[in-house]
Amino acid sequence: MIEESDTSRHFLRQWIEKDVAEGKTGGKVVTRFPPEPNGYIHIGHAKAVCVDFGMAALFGGECHLRLDDTNPAKESDEYAENIKKDINWLGFQWSGEGDGVEAGFYNASNMFEQMYSIAEELIRRGQAYCCNLGQEEWKEYRGVPDKPGRPSPSRDTSSERNLEIFRGMRAGKYADGEWCLRAKIDMASPNIHFRDPVLYRIRHVPHYHLGDKWCIYPMYDFAHPIEDALEGVTHSMCTLEFEVHRPLYDWVVDRMDEQNLLKVRNSVKIRPQQREFARLNLTHTVMSKRLLLQMVQEKVVDGWDDPRMPTVCGMRRRGYTPGAIREFCARVGVSKVESESDPALLEWCVREELNKTALRKMAVVDPVKVVIDNWQGGARNAVLPNNPLDEAAGTREVPFGGEIWIDRSDFMEEPDKKFFRMAPGREVRLRGACIFKCNDLVKDAEGNVVEIHGTWDEESWGGNAADGRKVKGTIHWVDCATGKKAEFRLYDRLFIESNPLKDGSDGFLKYLNPDSLKVVSGFVEPSLAEANPLERFQFERTGYFVCDEKLVFNRTCSLKDSYKP
Ligand code: ATP
Ligand code: MG
């Protein structure tokens, strides 16, 4: 029995379970993730990756990585390589046969020859024809959902003539748009995708992978089921907008069956099937690759991997972990209902993981100097846990001398009732070091505090007063003599508006958050000079940060948030 509350047993899982039980898979569940290499993958793709690879893994099957490179205009090797890198980083590996070069890996463009011969066979069987209606006419003939369309004047051309034209299309005899190949299905279907859809169009554009080999390219609706069938995919999962295309998917699979092209596995003919789930949407961002590219090109952000981008590479540079992204996708779940997720849930997942794993360090992002006037302690080391939640992480020694940096926000000249940190005449604990009492302030001409002076209690080394008196506040610090100067990039959401596309995609940039990046400089404890890119830390009391380059740290997220999942 399937428990109602068990969201991980979603409808796609139940669907596959049933097919496995009925023996429809020939003993092996095969799925695929089919990105088009026309951009970097984002958090929405990450969800599809989790579903496609996750379902294959759950049933002990295989998930192919297929670059759906059927539209030459915007595709590139750079995108292809980075898609692979990002999927691996998310924790997944494609497997299965592959198209000869790499296990489990396919280029749709390597199937162009087979697609072409399937198309010729459709023509021979009277199931496809060449049409030369212009774009406008074509739309007009197609009609609207509640009114049948009209047949194209070329609908009944002979197979011989159609073959001649189609071969001419391939040979480059015609200009873009002059002819196309259409399936001969049903001009009266209530589903307009079924009204003699276009299968091939002419595009005199070189392909990033095949160069000038082709000037006709297959449409998604024709290419995708063929790719699935040729690869022996059993379960083809995609987003909801393809639901209305499913009859066409099945039509193409039926034609392949007629042409005896379906794979057979353990004597079972593999008929790929498509099912659709709701896409992942996030508030306060945009997810269309076109708009992400626009932001990159207009330099609104610092590339596809800008830590404010919803791309996988951006999230990596932000310090997010693959585990947290997977957990987020699992929590959002798989359903048929469109919804919007709050980026705060993603941050919550990140924080949950980093709280357990990130090494603790001290950093001061808005420094003000503190001078201990009676310091005679020399250079000492405070001993601090690397992670108080994980004893095995051990401890570290942090140098401490008579002058330190503290965060400006940890000092108030006139403290209010709830402020227990540093203030004139008050004692405060310097984390892991000693108790300090603030006595004097040095101010600049405008009256801003530029230096804080005071004394330490020698007997409090380690942090507690020998006489047991209570000191309420504890603050972090960085030693002036040994601390390293560092840059901090403080990120916030990229858009101030929950839905930046609320007035359409033209003006979305007006909703950019002007404060989405603040760059400040401060100091970090000396060990952080050794930190390497992508190492993540908790800067005590300050936030989670990830090293971007030597002594430059990107803020991943704050330590706490009121958000509760
Ligand atoms: P394009 O408009 O360029 O086609 P796309 O986001 O659909 O953009 P694809 O490369 O075609 O990009 O997507 C690969 C796979 O990822 C598809 O199966 C698609 O359904 C899935 N996918 C894309 N966006 C999301 C999303 N927001 N949530 C879940 N799955 C998604
Ligand atoms: Mg797509």
Coordinates of C-alpha atoms and ligand atoms in Angstrom, one line a residue:
M1 CA 0.0 0.0 0.0
I2 CA 1.2 3.5 -0.8
E3 CA 1.0 5.9 2.1
E4 CA -0.8 9.1 1.3
S5 CA 1.7 11.1 3.3
D6 CA 4.8 9.6 1.6
T7 CA 5.5 12.3 -0.9
S8 CA 8.5 10.5 -2.3
R9 CA 6.2 7.8 -3.7
H10 CA 5.0 10.3 -6.2
F11 CA 3.0 9.5 -9.3
L12 CA 6.0 9.1 -11.6
R13 CA 7.4 6.5 -9.2
Q14 CA 4.1 4.7 -9.1
W15 CA 3.9 4.7 -12.8
I16 CA 7.3 3.2 -13.2
E17 CA 6.7 0.7 -10.5
K18 CA 3.6 -0.6 -12.3
D19 CA 5.5 -0.9 -15.6
V20 CA 8.3 -2.8 -14.0
A21 CA 5.7 -5.1 -12.4
E22 CA 4.0 -5.7 -15.7
G23 CA 7.3 -6.5 -17.4
K24 CA 7.2 -3.6 -19.8
T25 CA 10.8 -2.5 -19.4
G26 CA 12.5 -5.7 -20.4
G27 CA 14.2 -5.9 -17.1
K28 CA 15.7 -2.4 -17.1
V29 CA 14.3 1.0 -16.4
V30 CA 16.0 3.6 -18.7
T31 CA 15.5 7.3 -18.3
R32 CA 17.2 10.3 -19.8
F33 CA 18.0 13.9 -19.0
P34 CA 17.9 15.8 -22.3
P35 CA 19.2 19.4 -22.0
E36 CA 19.7 21.6 -25.0
P37 CA 23.3 22.9 -24.9
N38 CA 22.1 26.5 -25.3
G39 CA 22.9 27.7 -21.8
Y40 CA 24.0 26.6 -18.4
I41 CA 21.6 24.5 -16.3
H42 CA 19.7 26.1 -13.5
I43 CA 17.9 25.0 -10.3
G44 CA 14.8 24.0 -12.5
H45 CA 17.0 21.6 -14.5
A46 CA 18.5 20.4 -11.2
K47 CA 15.0 19.2 -10.3
A48 CA 14.7 17.4 -13.6
V49 CA 18.2 15.9 -13.1
C50 CA 17.1 14.6 -9.6
V51 CA 13.9 13.1 -11.0
D52 CA 15.5 11.5 -14.1
F53 CA 18.7 10.2 -12.5
G54 CA 16.9 9.6 -9.2
M55 CA 14.2 7.3 -10.7
A56 CA 16.7 5.4 -12.7
A57 CA 18.8 4.8 -9.6
L58 CA 15.8 3.8 -7.5
F59 CA 14.9 1.1 -10.0
G60 CA 18.5 0.0 -10.5
G61 CA 18.3 1.3 -14.1
E62 CA 20.2 3.7 -16.2
C63 CA 19.9 7.4 -17.0
H64 CA 21.3 8.7 -20.2
L65 CA 22.7 12.2 -20.7
R66 CA 21.5 13.3 -24.0
L67 CA 22.4 16.6 -25.5
D68 CA 19.3 17.6 -27.3
D69 CA 21.2 19.5 -29.9
T70 CA 18.6 19.7 -32.7
N71 CA 18.5 23.5 -33.0
P72 CA 21.8 24.8 -34.2
A73 CA 21.4 28.5 -33.6
K74 CA 22.4 28.9 -30.0
E75 CA 24.2 25.8 -29.1
S76 CA 27.9 25.5 -28.2
D77 CA 30.6 23.2 -26.8
E78 CA 31.1 25.5 -23.8
Y79 CA 27.5 24.9 -22.8
A80 CA 27.8 21.2 -23.5
E81 CA 30.9 20.8 -21.3
N82 CA 29.5 22.8 -18.4
I83 CA 26.2 20.9 -18.4
K84 CA 28.2 17.7 -17.9
K85 CA 30.3 19.3 -15.2
D86 CA 27.3 20.6 -13.3
I87 CA 25.4 17.3 -13.4
N88 CA 28.5 15.5 -12.0
W89 CA 28.8 18.1 -9.3
L90 CA 25.2 17.6 -8.4
G91 CA 26.2 14.0 -7.7
F92 CA 24.9 12.1 -10.8
Q93 CA 26.6 10.0 -13.4
W94 CA 25.1 8.9 -16.7
S95 CA 25.4 5.3 -17.6
G96 CA 24.3 2.8 -20.2
E97 CA 25.4 2.1 -23.7
G98 CA 26.1 5.5 -25.2
D99 CA 26.6 6.4 -28.8
G100 CA 30.1 5.1 -29.1
V101 CA 32.3 7.7 -27.4
E102 CA 31.2 7.7 -23.8
A103 CA 29.1 5.4 -21.7
G104 CA 25.5 6.7 -21.2
F105 CA 26.1 9.8 -23.3
Y106 CA 24.3 10.7 -26.5
N107 CA 24.1 13.6 -28.9
A108 CA 20.7 13.9 -30.6
S109 CA 22.6 15.2 -33.6
N110 CA 24.3 11.8 -34.0
M111 CA 20.9 10.5 -34.8
F112 CA 20.1 12.9 -37.6
E113 CA 20.8 10.3 -40.3
Q114 CA 18.3 7.9 -38.7
M115 CA 15.8 10.7 -38.2
Y116 CA 16.1 11.6 -41.9
S117 CA 15.6 8.0 -43.1
I118 CA 12.5 7.6 -40.8
A119 CA 11.2 10.8 -42.4
E120 CA 11.8 9.5 -45.9
E121 CA 10.0 6.3 -45.0
L122 CA 7.0 8.3 -43.6
I123 CA 6.9 10.0 -47.0
R124 CA 7.0 6.7 -48.8
R125 CA 4.1 5.5 -46.7
G126 CA 2.1 8.6 -47.3
Q127 CA 2.4 9.7 -43.7
A128 CA 4.3 12.9 -44.4
Y129 CA 4.4 15.6 -47.1
C130 CA 6.3 18.7 -48.0
C131 CA 4.5 22.0 -47.6
N132 CA 5.4 25.4 -48.9
L133 CA 2.9 27.6 -47.1
G134 CA 4.4 30.7 -45.7
Q135 CA 4.5 31.2 -41.9
E136 CA 1.3 33.3 -41.9
E137 CA -0.6 31.1 -44.3
W138 CA 0.5 28.1 -42.3
K139 CA -1.0 29.5 -39.1
E140 CA -4.2 30.5 -40.9
Y141 CA -4.6 27.0 -42.4
R142 CA -4.0 25.4 -39.1
G143 CA -7.0 27.2 -37.6
V144 CA -7.9 27.5 -33.9
P145 CA -8.7 24.8 -31.3
D146 CA -12.5 25.0 -31.7
K147 CA -12.5 25.3 -35.5
P148 CA -11.0 22.7 -37.8
G149 CA -8.0 23.7 -39.9
R150 CA -7.8 23.5 -43.7
P151 CA -5.6 21.1 -45.6
S152 CA -2.5 22.5 -47.2
P153 CA -2.6 22.6 -51.0
S154 CA 0.4 20.2 -51.0
R155 CA -1.3 17.7 -48.7
D156 CA -2.0 15.2 -51.5
T157 CA 1.2 15.5 -53.5
S158 CA 2.6 12.1 -54.6
S159 CA 5.2 10.4 -52.5
E160 CA 7.6 10.5 -55.4
R161 CA 7.4 14.3 -55.7
N162 CA 7.6 14.7 -51.9
L163 CA 10.7 12.6 -51.8
E164 CA 12.2 14.7 -54.5
I165 CA 11.4 18.0 -52.6
F166 CA 12.6 16.6 -49.3
R167 CA 15.9 15.4 -50.8
G168 CA 16.2 18.9 -52.4
M169 CA 15.7 20.4 -48.9
R170 CA 18.5 18.3 -47.6
A171 CA 20.7 19.1 -50.5
G172 CA 20.3 22.9 -49.9
K173 CA 18.2 23.6 -52.9
Y174 CA 15.8 25.9 -51.0
A175 CA 16.0 28.9 -48.7
D176 CA 15.0 28.9 -45.0
G177 CA 11.2 28.6 -44.8
E178 CA 10.6 27.8 -48.4
W179 CA 9.5 24.3 -47.7
C180 CA 9.0 22.2 -44.6
L181 CA 8.1 18.5 -44.0
R182 CA 4.8 17.9 -42.2
A183 CA 3.2 14.8 -40.7
K184 CA -0.1 13.9 -42.4
I185 CA -2.3 13.3 -39.4
D186 CA -5.6 15.2 -38.8
M187 CA -6.4 18.8 -39.7
A188 CA -9.6 18.6 -37.7
S189 CA -8.1 17.4 -34.4
P190 CA -9.1 19.4 -31.4
N191 CA -5.4 19.3 -30.4
I192 CA -3.8 21.7 -32.8
H193 CA -0.4 20.0 -32.2
F194 CA -2.0 17.1 -34.1
R195 CA -2.9 19.2 -37.2
D196 CA -0.2 18.0 -39.5
P197 CA 2.7 19.3 -37.4
V198 CA 6.0 20.3 -38.9
L199 CA 8.7 17.6 -38.6
Y200 CA 11.6 19.2 -40.5
R201 CA 12.4 22.8 -41.4
I202 CA 15.2 24.3 -43.4
R203 CA 17.8 26.3 -41.5
H204 CA 21.0 27.3 -43.2
V205 CA 22.9 27.5 -40.0
P206 CA 26.0 25.5 -39.1
H207 CA 25.7 23.1 -36.2
Y208 CA 28.3 23.4 -33.4
H209 CA 28.9 19.7 -33.5
L210 CA 28.4 18.7 -37.2
G211 CA 29.3 21.9 -39.0
D212 CA 27.7 22.4 -42.4
K213 CA 26.5 18.8 -42.7
W214 CA 22.9 19.6 -42.5
C215 CA 20.7 22.5 -43.5
I216 CA 17.4 20.8 -42.4
Y217 CA 16.8 20.2 -38.8
P218 CA 14.1 18.1 -37.1
M219 CA 11.6 19.6 -34.8
Y220 CA 11.5 18.7 -31.1
D221 CA 8.2 16.8 -31.3
F222 CA 9.6 14.6 -34.0
A223 CA 13.2 14.2 -32.7
H224 CA 12.5 13.6 -29.1
P225 CA 10.5 10.3 -29.3
I226 CA 12.9 9.0 -31.9
E227 CA 15.9 9.7 -29.6
D228 CA 14.0 8.0 -26.8
A229 CA 13.1 5.0 -28.9
L230 CA 16.6 4.6 -30.4
E231 CA 18.2 4.7 -27.0
G232 CA 15.8 2.2 -25.5
V233 CA 14.4 4.7 -23.0
T234 CA 11.5 3.3 -21.1
H235 CA 10.3 6.3 -19.2
S236 CA 10.7 9.8 -20.6
M237 CA 9.8 12.5 -18.0
C238 CA 9.4 16.1 -18.9
T239 CA 7.6 19.3 -17.8
L240 CA 3.9 19.9 -18.0
E241 CA 3.9 22.1 -21.1
F242 CA 4.6 18.9 -23.1
E243 CA 1.5 17.2 -22.0
V244 CA -0.5 18.4 -25.0
H245 CA 2.3 17.1 -27.2
R246 CA 2.1 13.6 -25.9
P247 CA -0.3 12.3 -28.6
L248 CA 2.2 13.4 -31.2
Y249 CA 5.0 11.6 -29.2
D250 CA 2.9 8.5 -29.3
W251 CA 2.2 8.9 -33.0
V252 CA 5.9 9.0 -33.8
V253 CA 6.6 6.0 -31.6
D254 CA 3.8 4.1 -33.4
R255 CA 5.3 5.0 -36.8
M256 CA 8.7 3.7 -35.5
D257 CA 7.0 0.5 -34.4
E258 CA 5.6 0.1 -38.0
Q259 CA 9.1 0.6 -39.3
N260 CA 10.4 -2.0 -36.9
L261 CA 12.7 0.4 -35.2
L262 CA 11.8 -0.1 -31.6
K263 CA 14.5 -1.7 -29.5
V264 CA 14.0 -5.1 -28.1
R265 CA 15.3 -5.9 -24.6
N266 CA 15.0 -9.5 -23.3
S267 CA 12.4 -10.2 -25.9
V268 CA 10.3 -7.2 -24.8
K269 CA 9.7 -4.4 -27.3
I270 CA 10.6 -1.2 -25.6
R271 CA 8.0 1.5 -26.2
P272 CA 9.1 4.7 -24.7
Q273 CA 6.4 6.6 -22.8
Q274 CA 6.3 10.3 -21.8
R275 CA 4.9 11.7 -18.6
E276 CA 4.9 15.2 -17.4
F277 CA 5.4 16.9 -14.0
A278 CA 5.2 20.5 -12.8
R279 CA 8.3 22.6 -13.4
L280 CA 10.1 24.1 -10.5
N281 CA 9.6 27.8 -10.1
L282 CA 11.4 30.1 -7.7
T283 CA 10.3 33.5 -6.6
H284 CA 12.6 36.5 -6.9
T285 CA 14.4 35.2 -9.9
V286 CA 13.9 34.4 -13.6
M287 CA 14.7 31.0 -15.0
S288 CA 14.3 31.2 -18.7
K289 CA 17.7 30.6 -20.4
R290 CA 17.0 33.4 -22.7
L291 CA 16.6 35.9 -19.9
L292 CA 19.6 34.5 -18.0
L293 CA 21.7 34.9 -21.2
Q294 CA 20.4 38.5 -21.5
M295 CA 21.6 39.3 -18.0
V296 CA 25.0 37.8 -18.8
Q297 CA 25.3 39.7 -22.1
E298 CA 24.1 43.0 -20.6
K299 CA 26.6 42.5 -17.7
V300 CA 23.9 42.8 -15.1
V301 CA 25.6 39.9 -13.5
D302 CA 29.2 38.7 -13.6
G303 CA 28.6 35.7 -15.9
W304 CA 26.5 32.5 -15.8
D305 CA 28.3 31.6 -12.6
D306 CA 27.5 34.9 -10.8
P307 CA 26.6 33.7 -7.2
R308 CA 23.3 35.5 -7.5
M309 CA 22.2 33.5 -10.6
P310 CA 19.8 30.5 -10.2
T311 CA 22.3 28.4 -12.2
V312 CA 24.0 25.4 -10.8
C313 CA 27.4 26.9 -11.3
G314 CA 26.2 30.2 -9.7
M315 CA 25.0 28.3 -6.7
R316 CA 28.3 26.4 -6.5
R317 CA 30.1 29.7 -6.4
R318 CA 27.6 30.9 -3.8
G319 CA 28.7 28.1 -1.5
Y320 CA 25.5 26.0 -1.9
T321 CA 26.2 22.2 -1.6
P322 CA 25.0 19.5 -4.0
G323 CA 23.3 17.7 -1.0
A324 CA 21.3 20.8 -0.1
I325 CA 20.2 21.3 -3.7
R326 CA 19.1 17.7 -3.9
E327 CA 17.3 18.0 -0.5
F328 CA 15.5 21.1 -1.7
C329 CA 14.4 19.3 -4.9
A330 CA 13.1 16.4 -2.8
R331 CA 11.2 18.7 -0.5
V332 CA 9.6 20.6 -3.4
G333 CA 8.5 17.2 -4.6
V334 CA 7.0 15.9 -7.8
S335 CA 3.5 16.7 -8.7
K336 CA 1.2 17.9 -11.5
V337 CA 0.4 21.2 -9.9
E338 CA 2.3 24.3 -10.8
S339 CA 3.6 26.1 -7.8
E340 CA 6.3 28.6 -6.8
S341 CA 9.0 27.8 -4.3
D342 CA 10.6 30.3 -1.9
P343 CA 14.3 30.6 -2.2
A344 CA 14.3 30.7 1.6
L345 CA 13.6 27.0 1.6
L346 CA 16.7 26.4 -0.5
E347 CA 18.7 28.5 1.9
W348 CA 17.3 26.6 4.8
C349 CA 18.5 23.4 3.2
V350 CA 21.9 24.9 2.7
R351 CA 22.1 26.1 6.3
E352 CA 21.0 22.8 7.7
E353 CA 23.9 21.0 6.0
L354 CA 26.6 23.7 6.5
N355 CA 25.7 23.9 10.2
K356 CA 26.7 20.3 10.5
T357 CA 29.7 20.3 8.2
A358 CA 31.3 23.8 7.9
L359 CA 34.5 24.6 9.8
R360 CA 34.1 27.6 12.1
K361 CA 36.3 30.5 11.6
M362 CA 36.4 34.1 12.8
A363 CA 36.1 37.0 10.4
V364 CA 35.3 40.7 10.8
V365 CA 33.4 42.2 7.9
D366 CA 33.0 45.8 9.3
P367 CA 36.1 46.3 11.4
V368 CA 36.8 48.7 14.2
K369 CA 40.1 48.5 16.1
V370 CA 40.2 47.6 19.8
V371 CA 43.4 48.3 21.8
I372 CA 44.1 46.6 25.1
D373 CA 46.1 49.2 26.9
N374 CA 47.3 46.9 29.7
W375 CA 48.2 44.0 27.4
Q376 CA 51.3 42.3 28.5
G377 CA 50.2 38.8 27.5
G378 CA 52.5 38.7 24.5
A379 CA 51.4 36.6 21.5
R380 CA 49.0 33.9 22.7
N381 CA 46.7 31.4 21.1
A382 CA 43.0 31.1 21.9
V383 CA 41.9 27.5 21.5
L384 CA 38.5 27.2 19.7
P385 CA 36.5 24.2 18.4
N386 CA 36.5 23.7 14.7
N387 CA 32.9 22.7 14.9
P388 CA 31.1 22.6 18.3
L389 CA 28.5 20.1 16.8
D390 CA 31.2 17.7 15.8
E391 CA 33.8 16.8 18.3
A392 CA 35.8 14.9 15.8
A393 CA 36.5 18.1 13.9
G394 CA 38.9 19.0 16.7
T395 CA 40.1 22.4 17.8
R396 CA 42.3 25.2 16.4
E397 CA 44.6 27.8 17.8
V398 CA 43.9 31.4 16.9
P399 CA 46.6 34.0 17.6
F400 CA 45.7 36.8 19.9
G401 CA 47.7 39.9 20.8
G402 CA 47.0 43.3 22.3
E403 CA 45.2 44.8 19.3
I404 CA 42.3 43.2 17.6
W405 CA 39.5 44.0 15.1
I406 CA 35.9 43.5 16.1
D407 CA 32.7 44.1 14.1
R408 CA 31.3 47.6 14.4
S409 CA 27.9 46.1 15.1
D410 CA 29.3 44.5 18.3
F411 CA 29.8 48.0 19.8
M412 CA 27.3 50.6 21.0
E413 CA 28.4 53.8 22.5
E414 CA 24.9 54.2 24.1
P415 CA 23.7 50.7 24.4
D416 CA 20.0 50.0 24.6
K417 CA 18.5 47.6 27.1
K418 CA 18.8 44.5 25.0
F419 CA 22.4 45.1 23.9
F420 CA 24.9 43.0 25.9
R421 CA 28.0 43.3 23.8
M422 CA 30.8 45.9 23.9
A423 CA 29.9 49.4 25.4
P424 CA 31.8 52.0 27.5
G425 CA 32.3 50.9 31.0
R426 CA 31.2 47.3 30.3
E427 CA 32.8 43.9 30.2
V428 CA 32.5 41.6 27.3
R429 CA 34.0 38.2 26.5
L430 CA 36.3 38.0 23.5
R431 CA 35.5 34.5 22.3
G432 CA 38.0 31.9 23.5
A433 CA 40.4 34.6 24.7
C434 CA 39.6 36.8 27.7
I435 CA 37.3 39.4 29.3
F436 CA 37.7 42.9 28.1
K437 CA 36.4 46.2 29.6
C438 CA 36.0 49.2 27.4
N439 CA 37.2 52.4 28.9
D440 CA 38.0 55.0 26.2
L441 CA 37.0 55.9 22.7
V442 CA 39.1 57.6 20.0
K443 CA 36.9 59.5 17.5
D444 CA 37.5 61.3 14.2
A445 CA 36.4 64.9 13.4
E446 CA 32.9 63.7 12.6
G447 CA 32.6 62.0 15.9
N448 CA 32.8 58.4 14.6
V449 CA 34.5 55.9 16.8
V450 CA 37.8 54.9 15.2
E451 CA 39.5 53.1 18.0
I452 CA 38.2 51.5 21.2
H453 CA 40.5 51.3 24.2
G454 CA 40.3 49.3 27.4
T455 CA 41.8 46.7 29.7
W456 CA 41.7 42.9 30.0
D457 CA 41.3 40.7 33.0
E458 CA 44.5 38.7 33.0
E459 CA 42.9 35.9 35.0
S460 CA 40.2 35.4 32.5
W461 CA 42.3 33.8 29.8
G462 CA 40.3 31.1 28.1
G463 CA 37.1 33.2 28.5
N464 CA 35.8 33.0 32.0
A465 CA 36.3 35.2 35.1
A466 CA 38.3 33.5 37.9
D467 CA 35.9 34.9 40.5
G468 CA 32.9 33.5 38.7
R469 CA 31.4 36.9 37.9
K470 CA 29.0 36.8 35.0
V471 CA 29.8 38.4 31.6
K472 CA 26.8 38.2 29.3
G473 CA 28.1 39.1 25.9
T474 CA 30.6 37.1 23.8
I475 CA 31.9 38.5 20.6
H476 CA 34.3 37.4 17.9
W477 CA 37.5 39.1 16.9
V478 CA 40.5 39.0 14.6
D479 CA 44.0 39.7 15.8
C480 CA 45.6 42.8 14.2
A481 CA 49.1 41.5 14.1
T482 CA 48.4 38.1 12.4
G483 CA 44.9 38.5 10.8
K484 CA 44.7 38.8 7.0
K485 CA 42.9 41.5 5.1
A486 CA 40.1 40.0 3.1
E487 CA 37.3 40.9 0.7
F488 CA 33.7 39.9 1.5
R489 CA 31.0 39.8 -1.1
L490 CA 27.7 40.1 0.6
Y491 CA 24.9 38.8 -1.7
D492 CA 21.2 39.3 -1.5
R493 CA 18.4 38.3 -3.9
L494 CA 18.8 39.5 -7.4
F495 CA 15.3 40.8 -7.7
I496 CA 13.2 42.8 -5.3
E497 CA 10.0 41.6 -6.9
S498 CA 8.7 38.2 -6.1
N499 CA 7.7 37.7 -9.8
P500 CA 10.1 39.9 -11.9
L501 CA 8.1 38.8 -15.0
K502 CA 4.8 40.2 -13.7
D503 CA 4.6 42.8 -16.6
G504 CA 6.1 40.4 -19.1
S505 CA 9.7 39.7 -20.0
D506 CA 10.5 43.1 -21.5
G507 CA 10.9 45.1 -18.4
F508 CA 12.0 42.5 -15.9
L509 CA 15.4 44.3 -15.3
K510 CA 13.6 47.2 -13.6
Y511 CA 13.0 44.9 -10.7
L512 CA 16.7 44.2 -10.1
N513 CA 17.6 44.6 -6.4
P514 CA 20.1 47.5 -6.4
D515 CA 21.7 46.0 -3.2
S516 CA 22.1 42.5 -4.4
L517 CA 25.8 42.7 -4.0
K518 CA 27.8 44.7 -1.5
V519 CA 31.6 44.4 -1.5
V520 CA 33.3 45.2 1.8
S521 CA 36.7 44.6 3.2
G522 CA 37.7 43.4 6.6
F523 CA 39.9 40.8 8.3
V524 CA 40.0 37.0 8.8
E525 CA 41.9 34.7 11.1
P526 CA 45.3 33.8 9.7
S527 CA 44.5 30.2 8.7
L528 CA 42.1 31.5 6.1
A529 CA 45.0 32.6 4.0
E530 CA 45.3 28.9 3.0
A531 CA 41.6 28.6 2.0
N532 CA 41.0 27.4 -1.5
P533 CA 38.2 28.2 -3.9
L534 CA 34.9 26.4 -3.0
E535 CA 35.9 25.7 0.6
R536 CA 33.0 26.6 2.8
F537 CA 33.1 28.0 6.3
Q538 CA 30.9 29.3 9.0
F539 CA 32.2 32.7 10.1
E540 CA 31.1 32.7 13.7
R541 CA 28.2 34.9 14.4
T542 CA 28.4 36.3 10.8
G543 CA 27.2 33.8 8.3
Y544 CA 28.3 31.0 6.0
F545 CA 30.9 32.0 3.4
V546 CA 32.7 30.2 0.6
C547 CA 36.2 31.0 -0.7
D548 CA 36.0 32.5 -4.2
E549 CA 39.7 33.2 -4.7
K550 CA 42.6 33.8 -2.2
L551 CA 41.2 35.9 0.6
V552 CA 38.0 36.7 -1.2
F553 CA 34.9 35.2 0.4
N554 CA 31.3 35.1 -0.9
R555 CA 28.5 35.0 1.6
T556 CA 26.4 31.9 1.1
C557 CA 23.7 32.8 3.5
S558 CA 23.1 34.2 6.9
L559 CA 23.3 32.0 10.0
K560 CA 19.7 32.2 10.9
D561 CA 16.4 33.1 9.3
S562 CA 12.9 33.1 10.5
Y563 CA 11.9 30.7 7.7
K564 CA 10.5 27.4 8.8
P565 CA 9.9 24.7 6.2
Ligands
ATP1 P1 14.4 26.0 -23.5 O1 13.3 27.0 -23.4 O2 15.7 26.5 -23.9 O3 14.0 24.7 -24.1 P2 14.4 24.5 -21.0 O4 14.6 25.1 -19.7 O5 13.2 23.8 -21.4 O6 14.7 25.7 -22.0 P3 16.0 22.2 -21.8 O7 17.5 22.2 -22.0 O8 15.2 21.9 -22.9 O9 15.7 23.7 -21.3 O10 15.6 21.4 -20.5 C1 16.1 20.1 -20.2 C2 15.1 19.4 -19.4 O11 15.0 20.1 -18.1 C3 13.8 19.2 -20.0 O12 13.3 17.9 -19.8 C4 12.9 20.2 -19.2 O13 11.6 19.7 -19.1 C5 13.6 20.2 -17.8 N1 13.4 21.5 -17.2 C6 13.6 22.7 -17.7 N2 13.3 23.7 -16.8 C7 12.7 23.1 -15.7 C8 12.2 23.5 -14.5 N3 12.0 24.8 -14.2 N4 11.7 22.6 -13.6 C9 11.9 21.3 -13.9 N5 12.4 20.8 -15.1 C10 12.8 21.7 -16.0
MG2 MG 13.2 22.7 -23.5

